[in-house]
């Protein structure tokens, strides 16, 4: 839960998120390796998930969201995990300014980071499907593929568009 990391700008928000992740996950990889040794069960990918960034950084614009995404990537690298999920938003009931800013930041963020994963929930059985979000995510997927073409479209491999996303699962 990184909701307490919200600040007035991207640098302060990103730094607070970085510090909290590094503090809480400092031993995560070591513990995973200890479990592997003790039980003989390999843990191939070490992952962290955080509160959806659109919730925490709802006051930021597109460019500022990219900055926050880079702080997420730096924190993941610092603690040694393979992936960090949570560059995400839930728009099945509509868009806030923060939701739109995060969606617009997805292509650049996924293409300029190594470990950041993104997800967007566009519909639920109860709320229906946000067709504006579906349309926009089609454009975002295409742009992400184009921007990461030199990496075999890897940006898209780190992006999920959900309907009925399982709660608390940013992967």
mmCIF file with all atom_site columns, C-alpha atoms in Angstrom:
data_model
loop_
_atom_site.group_PDB
_atom_site.id
_atom_site.type_symbol
_atom_site.label_atom_id
_atom_site.label_alt_id
_atom_site.label_comp_id
_atom_site.label_asym_id
_atom_site.label_entity_id
_atom_site.label_seq_id
_atom_site.pdbx_PDB_ins_code
_atom_site.Cartn_x
_atom_site.Cartn_y
_atom_site.Cartn_z
_atom_site.occupancy
_atom_site.B_iso_or_equiv
_atom_site.pdbx_formal_charge
_atom_site.auth_seq_id
_atom_site.auth_comp_id
_atom_site.auth_asym_id
_atom_site.auth_atom_id
_atom_site.pdbx_PDB_model_num
ATOM 1   C CA . UNK A 1 1   ? 0.000   0.000   0.000   1.00 0.00 ? 1   UNK A CA 1
ATOM 2   C CA . UNK A 1 2   ? 1.646   3.207   -1.183  1.00 0.00 ? 2   UNK A CA 1
ATOM 3   C CA . UNK A 1 3   ? -1.302  5.546   -0.791  1.00 0.00 ? 3   UNK A CA 1
ATOM 4   C CA . UNK A 1 4   ? 0.600   7.512   1.836   1.00 0.00 ? 4   UNK A CA 1
ATOM 5   C CA . UNK A 1 5   ? 3.247   8.381   -0.782  1.00 0.00 ? 5   UNK A CA 1
ATOM 6   C CA . UNK A 1 6   ? 1.139   10.966  -2.587  1.00 0.00 ? 6   UNK A CA 1
ATOM 7   C CA . UNK A 1 7   ? 2.824   14.370  -2.770  1.00 0.00 ? 7   UNK A CA 1
ATOM 8   C CA . UNK A 1 8   ? 2.388   17.617  -4.671  1.00 0.00 ? 8   UNK A CA 1
ATOM 9   C CA . UNK A 1 9   ? 4.694   16.691  -7.548  1.00 0.00 ? 9   UNK A CA 1
ATOM 10  C CA . UNK A 1 10  ? 6.155   13.704  -9.381  1.00 0.00 ? 10  UNK A CA 1
ATOM 11  C CA . UNK A 1 11  ? 9.657   13.912  -7.919  1.00 0.00 ? 11  UNK A CA 1
ATOM 12  C CA . UNK A 1 12  ? 8.409   13.931  -4.327  1.00 0.00 ? 12  UNK A CA 1
ATOM 13  C CA . UNK A 1 13  ? 5.800   11.230  -5.009  1.00 0.00 ? 13  UNK A CA 1
ATOM 14  C CA . UNK A 1 14  ? 8.321   9.074   -6.847  1.00 0.00 ? 14  UNK A CA 1
ATOM 15  C CA . UNK A 1 15  ? 10.960  9.474   -4.132  1.00 0.00 ? 15  UNK A CA 1
ATOM 16  C CA . UNK A 1 16  ? 8.471   8.539   -1.396  1.00 0.00 ? 16  UNK A CA 1
ATOM 17  C CA . UNK A 1 17  ? 7.409   5.453   -3.381  1.00 0.00 ? 17  UNK A CA 1
ATOM 18  C CA . UNK A 1 18  ? 11.055  4.506   -4.011  1.00 0.00 ? 18  UNK A CA 1
ATOM 19  C CA . UNK A 1 19  ? 11.952  4.873   -0.334  1.00 0.00 ? 19  UNK A CA 1
ATOM 20  C CA . UNK A 1 20  ? 8.971   2.841   0.856   1.00 0.00 ? 20  UNK A CA 1
ATOM 21  C CA . UNK A 1 21  ? 9.567   0.002   -1.599  1.00 0.00 ? 21  UNK A CA 1
ATOM 22  C CA . UNK A 1 22  ? 13.271  -0.126  -0.735  1.00 0.00 ? 22  UNK A CA 1
ATOM 23  C CA . UNK A 1 23  ? 12.466  -0.139  2.976   1.00 0.00 ? 23  UNK A CA 1
ATOM 24  C CA . UNK A 1 24  ? 9.798   -2.841  2.866   1.00 0.00 ? 24  UNK A CA 1
ATOM 25  C CA . UNK A 1 25  ? 11.273  -5.056  0.145   1.00 0.00 ? 25  UNK A CA 1
ATOM 26  C CA . UNK A 1 26  ? 14.960  -4.824  1.031   1.00 0.00 ? 26  UNK A CA 1
ATOM 27  C CA . UNK A 1 27  ? 15.124  -8.531  1.950   1.00 0.00 ? 27  UNK A CA 1
ATOM 28  C CA . UNK A 1 28  ? 12.543  -9.893  -0.493  1.00 0.00 ? 28  UNK A CA 1
ATOM 29  C CA . UNK A 1 29  ? 14.978  -11.514 -2.919  1.00 0.00 ? 29  UNK A CA 1
ATOM 30  C CA . UNK A 1 30  ? 17.061  -13.009 -0.093  1.00 0.00 ? 30  UNK A CA 1
ATOM 31  C CA . UNK A 1 31  ? 13.958  -14.531 1.485   1.00 0.00 ? 31  UNK A CA 1
ATOM 32  C CA . UNK A 1 32  ? 12.935  -15.978 -1.892  1.00 0.00 ? 32  UNK A CA 1
ATOM 33  C CA . UNK A 1 33  ? 16.386  -17.500 -2.308  1.00 0.00 ? 33  UNK A CA 1
ATOM 34  C CA . UNK A 1 34  ? 16.212  -18.916 1.236   1.00 0.00 ? 34  UNK A CA 1
ATOM 35  C CA . UNK A 1 35  ? 12.849  -20.535 0.446   1.00 0.00 ? 35  UNK A CA 1
ATOM 36  C CA . UNK A 1 36  ? 14.289  -22.004 -2.737  1.00 0.00 ? 36  UNK A CA 1
ATOM 37  C CA . UNK A 1 37  ? 17.196  -23.520 -0.800  1.00 0.00 ? 37  UNK A CA 1
ATOM 38  C CA . UNK A 1 38  ? 15.041  -24.780 2.073   1.00 0.00 ? 38  UNK A CA 1
ATOM 39  C CA . UNK A 1 39  ? 12.209  -26.333 0.067   1.00 0.00 ? 39  UNK A CA 1
ATOM 40  C CA . UNK A 1 40  ? 13.853  -26.926 -3.292  1.00 0.00 ? 40  UNK A CA 1
ATOM 41  C CA . UNK A 1 41  ? 11.161  -24.971 -5.098  1.00 0.00 ? 41  UNK A CA 1
ATOM 42  C CA . UNK A 1 42  ? 12.675  -22.458 -7.491  1.00 0.00 ? 42  UNK A CA 1
ATOM 43  C CA . UNK A 1 43  ? 11.185  -18.980 -7.492  1.00 0.00 ? 43  UNK A CA 1
ATOM 44  C CA . UNK A 1 44  ? 11.924  -17.874 -11.019 1.00 0.00 ? 44  UNK A CA 1
ATOM 45  C CA . UNK A 1 45  ? 10.592  -14.311 -11.000 1.00 0.00 ? 45  UNK A CA 1
ATOM 46  C CA . UNK A 1 46  ? 10.541  -12.080 -7.956  1.00 0.00 ? 46  UNK A CA 1
ATOM 47  C CA . UNK A 1 47  ? 7.720   -9.551  -8.185  1.00 0.00 ? 47  UNK A CA 1
ATOM 48  C CA . UNK A 1 48  ? 6.364   -6.639  -6.215  1.00 0.00 ? 48  UNK A CA 1
ATOM 49  C CA . UNK A 1 49  ? 2.915   -5.184  -6.577  1.00 0.00 ? 49  UNK A CA 1
ATOM 50  C CA . UNK A 1 50  ? 1.821   -1.764  -5.385  1.00 0.00 ? 50  UNK A CA 1
ATOM 51  C CA . UNK A 1 51  ? -1.365  0.259   -5.132  1.00 0.00 ? 51  UNK A CA 1
ATOM 52  C CA . UNK A 1 52  ? -2.444  1.412   -8.610  1.00 0.00 ? 52  UNK A CA 1
ATOM 53  C CA . UNK A 1 53  ? -0.390  4.480   -9.437  1.00 0.00 ? 53  UNK A CA 1
ATOM 54  C CA . UNK A 1 54  ? -3.447  6.310   -10.811 1.00 0.00 ? 54  UNK A CA 1
ATOM 55  C CA . UNK A 1 55  ? -4.876  6.229   -7.284  1.00 0.00 ? 55  UNK A CA 1
ATOM 56  C CA . UNK A 1 56  ? -1.690  7.489   -5.640  1.00 0.00 ? 56  UNK A CA 1
ATOM 57  C CA . UNK A 1 57  ? -0.719  10.037  -8.293  1.00 0.00 ? 57  UNK A CA 1
ATOM 58  C CA . UNK A 1 58  ? -4.166  11.217  -9.371  1.00 0.00 ? 58  UNK A CA 1
ATOM 59  C CA . UNK A 1 59  ? -2.968  14.839  -9.248  1.00 0.00 ? 59  UNK A CA 1
ATOM 60  C CA . UNK A 1 60  ? -0.186  14.351  -11.819 1.00 0.00 ? 60  UNK A CA 1
ATOM 61  C CA . UNK A 1 61  ? -0.083  14.800  -15.590 1.00 0.00 ? 61  UNK A CA 1
ATOM 62  C CA . UNK A 1 62  ? 1.223   12.419  -18.268 1.00 0.00 ? 62  UNK A CA 1
ATOM 63  C CA . UNK A 1 63  ? 4.869   13.510  -18.123 1.00 0.00 ? 63  UNK A CA 1
ATOM 64  C CA . UNK A 1 64  ? 4.851   13.369  -14.338 1.00 0.00 ? 64  UNK A CA 1
ATOM 65  C CA . UNK A 1 65  ? 3.400   9.843   -14.446 1.00 0.00 ? 65  UNK A CA 1
ATOM 66  C CA . UNK A 1 66  ? 6.386   8.770   -16.557 1.00 0.00 ? 66  UNK A CA 1
ATOM 67  C CA . UNK A 1 67  ? 8.684   10.122  -13.836 1.00 0.00 ? 67  UNK A CA 1
ATOM 68  C CA . UNK A 1 68  ? 6.840   8.103   -11.189 1.00 0.00 ? 68  UNK A CA 1
ATOM 69  C CA . UNK A 1 69  ? 7.123   5.016   -13.408 1.00 0.00 ? 69  UNK A CA 1
ATOM 70  C CA . UNK A 1 70  ? 10.876  5.489   -13.579 1.00 0.00 ? 70  UNK A CA 1
ATOM 71  C CA . UNK A 1 71  ? 11.060  5.687   -9.793  1.00 0.00 ? 71  UNK A CA 1
ATOM 72  C CA . UNK A 1 72  ? 9.175   2.381   -9.643  1.00 0.00 ? 72  UNK A CA 1
ATOM 73  C CA . UNK A 1 73  ? 11.738  0.868   -11.995 1.00 0.00 ? 73  UNK A CA 1
ATOM 74  C CA . UNK A 1 74  ? 14.639  2.199   -9.929  1.00 0.00 ? 74  UNK A CA 1
ATOM 75  C CA . UNK A 1 75  ? 13.138  0.758   -6.740  1.00 0.00 ? 75  UNK A CA 1
ATOM 76  C CA . UNK A 1 76  ? 12.629  -2.639  -8.389  1.00 0.00 ? 76  UNK A CA 1
ATOM 77  C CA . UNK A 1 77  ? 16.247  -2.623  -9.552  1.00 0.00 ? 77  UNK A CA 1
ATOM 78  C CA . UNK A 1 78  ? 17.492  -1.563  -6.118  1.00 0.00 ? 78  UNK A CA 1
ATOM 79  C CA . UNK A 1 79  ? 15.773  -4.451  -4.319  1.00 0.00 ? 79  UNK A CA 1
ATOM 80  C CA . UNK A 1 80  ? 16.589  -6.920  -7.113  1.00 0.00 ? 80  UNK A CA 1
ATOM 81  C CA . UNK A 1 81  ? 13.140  -7.982  -8.291  1.00 0.00 ? 81  UNK A CA 1
ATOM 82  C CA . UNK A 1 82  ? 12.330  -8.899  -11.878 1.00 0.00 ? 82  UNK A CA 1
ATOM 83  C CA . UNK A 1 83  ? 9.012   -7.055  -12.154 1.00 0.00 ? 83  UNK A CA 1
ATOM 84  C CA . UNK A 1 84  ? 6.993   -4.413  -10.370 1.00 0.00 ? 84  UNK A CA 1
ATOM 85  C CA . UNK A 1 85  ? 3.291   -4.175  -11.053 1.00 0.00 ? 85  UNK A CA 1
ATOM 86  C CA . UNK A 1 86  ? 1.014   -1.314  -10.271 1.00 0.00 ? 86  UNK A CA 1
ATOM 87  C CA . UNK A 1 87  ? 1.533   1.210   -13.061 1.00 0.00 ? 87  UNK A CA 1
ATOM 88  C CA . UNK A 1 88  ? -2.182  0.663   -13.299 1.00 0.00 ? 88  UNK A CA 1
ATOM 89  C CA . UNK A 1 89  ? -5.665  2.096   -13.246 1.00 0.00 ? 89  UNK A CA 1
ATOM 90  C CA . UNK A 1 90  ? -9.252  0.931   -12.929 1.00 0.00 ? 90  UNK A CA 1
ATOM 91  C CA . UNK A 1 91  ? -11.465 2.743   -15.441 1.00 0.00 ? 91  UNK A CA 1
ATOM 92  C CA . UNK A 1 92  ? -14.479 0.456   -15.743 1.00 0.00 ? 92  UNK A CA 1
ATOM 93  C CA . UNK A 1 93  ? -16.651 3.169   -14.160 1.00 0.00 ? 93  UNK A CA 1
ATOM 94  C CA . UNK A 1 94  ? -15.086 6.083   -16.031 1.00 0.00 ? 94  UNK A CA 1
ATOM 95  C CA . UNK A 1 95  ? -11.937 8.208   -16.136 1.00 0.00 ? 95  UNK A CA 1
ATOM 96  C CA . UNK A 1 96  ? -10.435 10.663  -13.710 1.00 0.00 ? 96  UNK A CA 1
ATOM 97  C CA . UNK A 1 97  ? -7.697  13.069  -14.779 1.00 0.00 ? 97  UNK A CA 1
ATOM 98  C CA . UNK A 1 98  ? -5.150  10.779  -13.113 1.00 0.00 ? 98  UNK A CA 1
ATOM 99  C CA . UNK A 1 99  ? -6.496  7.744   -14.976 1.00 0.00 ? 99  UNK A CA 1
ATOM 100 C CA . UNK A 1 100 ? -6.162  9.519   -18.315 1.00 0.00 ? 100 UNK A CA 1
ATOM 101 C CA . UNK A 1 101 ? -2.677  10.786  -17.482 1.00 0.00 ? 101 UNK A CA 1
ATOM 102 C CA . UNK A 1 102 ? -1.511  7.299   -16.523 1.00 0.00 ? 102 UNK A CA 1
ATOM 103 C CA . UNK A 1 103 ? -2.976  5.732   -19.677 1.00 0.00 ? 103 UNK A CA 1
ATOM 104 C CA . UNK A 1 104 ? -1.247  8.337   -21.831 1.00 0.00 ? 104 UNK A CA 1
ATOM 105 C CA . UNK A 1 105 ? 2.034   7.626   -19.998 1.00 0.00 ? 105 UNK A CA 1
ATOM 106 C CA . UNK A 1 106 ? 1.939   3.845   -20.525 1.00 0.00 ? 106 UNK A CA 1
ATOM 107 C CA . UNK A 1 107 ? 3.821   3.648   -23.863 1.00 0.00 ? 107 UNK A CA 1
ATOM 108 C CA . UNK A 1 108 ? 6.755   5.817   -22.819 1.00 0.00 ? 108 UNK A CA 1
ATOM 109 C CA . UNK A 1 109 ? 6.931   4.307   -19.347 1.00 0.00 ? 109 UNK A CA 1
ATOM 110 C CA . UNK A 1 110 ? 6.932   0.693   -20.506 1.00 0.00 ? 110 UNK A CA 1
ATOM 111 C CA . UNK A 1 111 ? 9.462   1.439   -23.228 1.00 0.00 ? 111 UNK A CA 1
ATOM 112 C CA . UNK A 1 112 ? 11.839  3.390   -20.990 1.00 0.00 ? 112 UNK A CA 1
ATOM 113 C CA . UNK A 1 113 ? 11.828  0.977   -18.030 1.00 0.00 ? 113 UNK A CA 1
ATOM 114 C CA . UNK A 1 114 ? 12.869  -2.645  -17.641 1.00 0.00 ? 114 UNK A CA 1
ATOM 115 C CA . UNK A 1 115 ? 10.769  -3.937  -14.767 1.00 0.00 ? 115 UNK A CA 1
ATOM 116 C CA . UNK A 1 116 ? 7.557   -1.879  -14.712 1.00 0.00 ? 116 UNK A CA 1
ATOM 117 C CA . UNK A 1 117 ? 4.330   -3.697  -15.595 1.00 0.00 ? 117 UNK A CA 1
ATOM 118 C CA . UNK A 1 118 ? 1.059   -1.943  -16.345 1.00 0.00 ? 118 UNK A CA 1
ATOM 119 C CA . UNK A 1 119 ? -2.595  -2.922  -16.263 1.00 0.00 ? 119 UNK A CA 1
ATOM 120 C CA . UNK A 1 120 ? -5.883  -1.239  -17.049 1.00 0.00 ? 120 UNK A CA 1
ATOM 121 C CA . UNK A 1 121 ? -9.229  -2.675  -16.007 1.00 0.00 ? 121 UNK A CA 1
ATOM 122 C CA . UNK A 1 122 ? -11.778 -1.533  -18.602 1.00 0.00 ? 122 UNK A CA 1
ATOM 123 C CA . UNK A 1 123 ? -14.861 -3.468  -17.519 1.00 0.00 ? 123 UNK A CA 1
ATOM 124 C CA . UNK A 1 124 ? -16.695 -5.508  -14.943 1.00 0.00 ? 124 UNK A CA 1
ATOM 125 C CA . UNK A 1 125 ? -19.821 -7.618  -14.988 1.00 0.00 ? 125 UNK A CA 1
ATOM 126 C CA . UNK A 1 126 ? -21.498 -5.166  -12.650 1.00 0.00 ? 126 UNK A CA 1
ATOM 127 C CA . UNK A 1 127 ? -20.341 -1.847  -14.185 1.00 0.00 ? 127 UNK A CA 1
ATOM 128 C CA . UNK A 1 128 ? -20.218 -2.931  -17.814 1.00 0.00 ? 128 UNK A CA 1
ATOM 129 C CA . UNK A 1 129 ? -17.452 -2.123  -20.291 1.00 0.00 ? 129 UNK A CA 1
ATOM 130 C CA . UNK A 1 130 ? -16.002 1.347   -20.692 1.00 0.00 ? 130 UNK A CA 1
ATOM 131 C CA . UNK A 1 131 ? -15.885 1.370   -24.499 1.00 0.00 ? 131 UNK A CA 1
ATOM 132 C CA . UNK A 1 132 ? -14.009 4.673   -24.540 1.00 0.00 ? 132 UNK A CA 1
ATOM 133 C CA . UNK A 1 133 ? -11.283 2.952   -22.513 1.00 0.00 ? 133 UNK A CA 1
ATOM 134 C CA . UNK A 1 134 ? -11.279 -0.066  -24.824 1.00 0.00 ? 134 UNK A CA 1
ATOM 135 C CA . UNK A 1 135 ? -10.830 2.192   -27.838 1.00 0.00 ? 135 UNK A CA 1
ATOM 136 C CA . UNK A 1 136 ? -8.084  4.223   -26.179 1.00 0.00 ? 136 UNK A CA 1
ATOM 137 C CA . UNK A 1 137 ? -6.251  1.105   -24.995 1.00 0.00 ? 137 UNK A CA 1
ATOM 138 C CA . UNK A 1 138 ? -6.203  -0.191  -28.574 1.00 0.00 ? 138 UNK A CA 1
ATOM 139 C CA . UNK A 1 139 ? -4.349  2.981   -29.530 1.00 0.00 ? 139 UNK A CA 1
ATOM 140 C CA . UNK A 1 140 ? -2.053  2.673   -26.507 1.00 0.00 ? 140 UNK A CA 1
ATOM 141 C CA . UNK A 1 141 ? -1.175  -0.948  -27.320 1.00 0.00 ? 141 UNK A CA 1
ATOM 142 C CA . UNK A 1 142 ? -0.365  -0.014  -30.914 1.00 0.00 ? 142 UNK A CA 1
ATOM 143 C CA . UNK A 1 143 ? 1.817   2.929   -29.849 1.00 0.00 ? 143 UNK A CA 1
ATOM 144 C CA . UNK A 1 144 ? 3.576   0.802   -27.223 1.00 0.00 ? 144 UNK A CA 1
ATOM 145 C CA . UNK A 1 145 ? 4.327   -1.838  -29.865 1.00 0.00 ? 145 UNK A CA 1
ATOM 146 C CA . UNK A 1 146 ? 5.700   0.791   -32.233 1.00 0.00 ? 146 UNK A CA 1
ATOM 147 C CA . UNK A 1 147 ? 7.879   2.388   -29.550 1.00 0.00 ? 147 UNK A CA 1
ATOM 148 C CA . UNK A 1 148 ? 9.287   -0.972  -28.475 1.00 0.00 ? 148 UNK A CA 1
ATOM 149 C CA . UNK A 1 149 ? 9.619   -2.488  -31.977 1.00 0.00 ? 149 UNK A CA 1
ATOM 150 C CA . UNK A 1 150 ? 13.400  -2.562  -31.617 1.00 0.00 ? 150 UNK A CA 1
ATOM 151 C CA . UNK A 1 151 ? 12.874  -4.809  -28.559 1.00 0.00 ? 151 UNK A CA 1
ATOM 152 C CA . UNK A 1 152 ? 10.412  -7.155  -30.301 1.00 0.00 ? 152 UNK A CA 1
ATOM 153 C CA . UNK A 1 153 ? 7.440   -5.254  -28.859 1.00 0.00 ? 153 UNK A CA 1
ATOM 154 C CA . UNK A 1 154 ? 8.488   -5.998  -25.275 1.00 0.00 ? 154 UNK A CA 1
ATOM 155 C CA . UNK A 1 155 ? 6.551   -2.992  -23.996 1.00 0.00 ? 155 UNK A CA 1
ATOM 156 C CA . UNK A 1 156 ? 3.307   -4.797  -24.836 1.00 0.00 ? 156 UNK A CA 1
ATOM 157 C CA . UNK A 1 157 ? 4.418   -7.910  -22.949 1.00 0.00 ? 157 UNK A CA 1
ATOM 158 C CA . UNK A 1 158 ? 4.341   -5.805  -19.782 1.00 0.00 ? 158 UNK A CA 1
ATOM 159 C CA . UNK A 1 159 ? 0.793   -4.507  -20.378 1.00 0.00 ? 159 UNK A CA 1
ATOM 160 C CA . UNK A 1 160 ? -2.505  -6.168  -19.555 1.00 0.00 ? 160 UNK A CA 1
ATOM 161 C CA . UNK A 1 161 ? -5.974  -4.860  -20.390 1.00 0.00 ? 161 UNK A CA 1
ATOM 162 C CA . UNK A 1 162 ? -8.515  -6.566  -18.141 1.00 0.00 ? 162 UNK A CA 1
ATOM 163 C CA . UNK A 1 163 ? -12.209 -7.064  -17.769 1.00 0.00 ? 163 UNK A CA 1
ATOM 164 C CA . UNK A 1 164 ? -13.196 -8.355  -14.331 1.00 0.00 ? 164 UNK A CA 1
ATOM 165 C CA . UNK A 1 165 ? -9.639  -8.037  -13.029 1.00 0.00 ? 165 UNK A CA 1
ATOM 166 C CA . UNK A 1 166 ? -9.038  -10.021 -9.874  1.00 0.00 ? 166 UNK A CA 1
ATOM 167 C CA . UNK A 1 167 ? -8.645  -7.547  -7.030  1.00 0.00 ? 167 UNK A CA 1
ATOM 168 C CA . UNK A 1 168 ? -5.119  -6.893  -5.781  1.00 0.00 ? 168 UNK A CA 1
ATOM 169 C CA . UNK A 1 169 ? -3.477  -8.581  -8.788  1.00 0.00 ? 169 UNK A CA 1
ATOM 170 C CA . UNK A 1 170 ? -1.463  -6.056  -10.804 1.00 0.00 ? 170 UNK A CA 1
ATOM 171 C CA . UNK A 1 171 ? 0.038   -8.844  -12.941 1.00 0.00 ? 171 UNK A CA 1
#
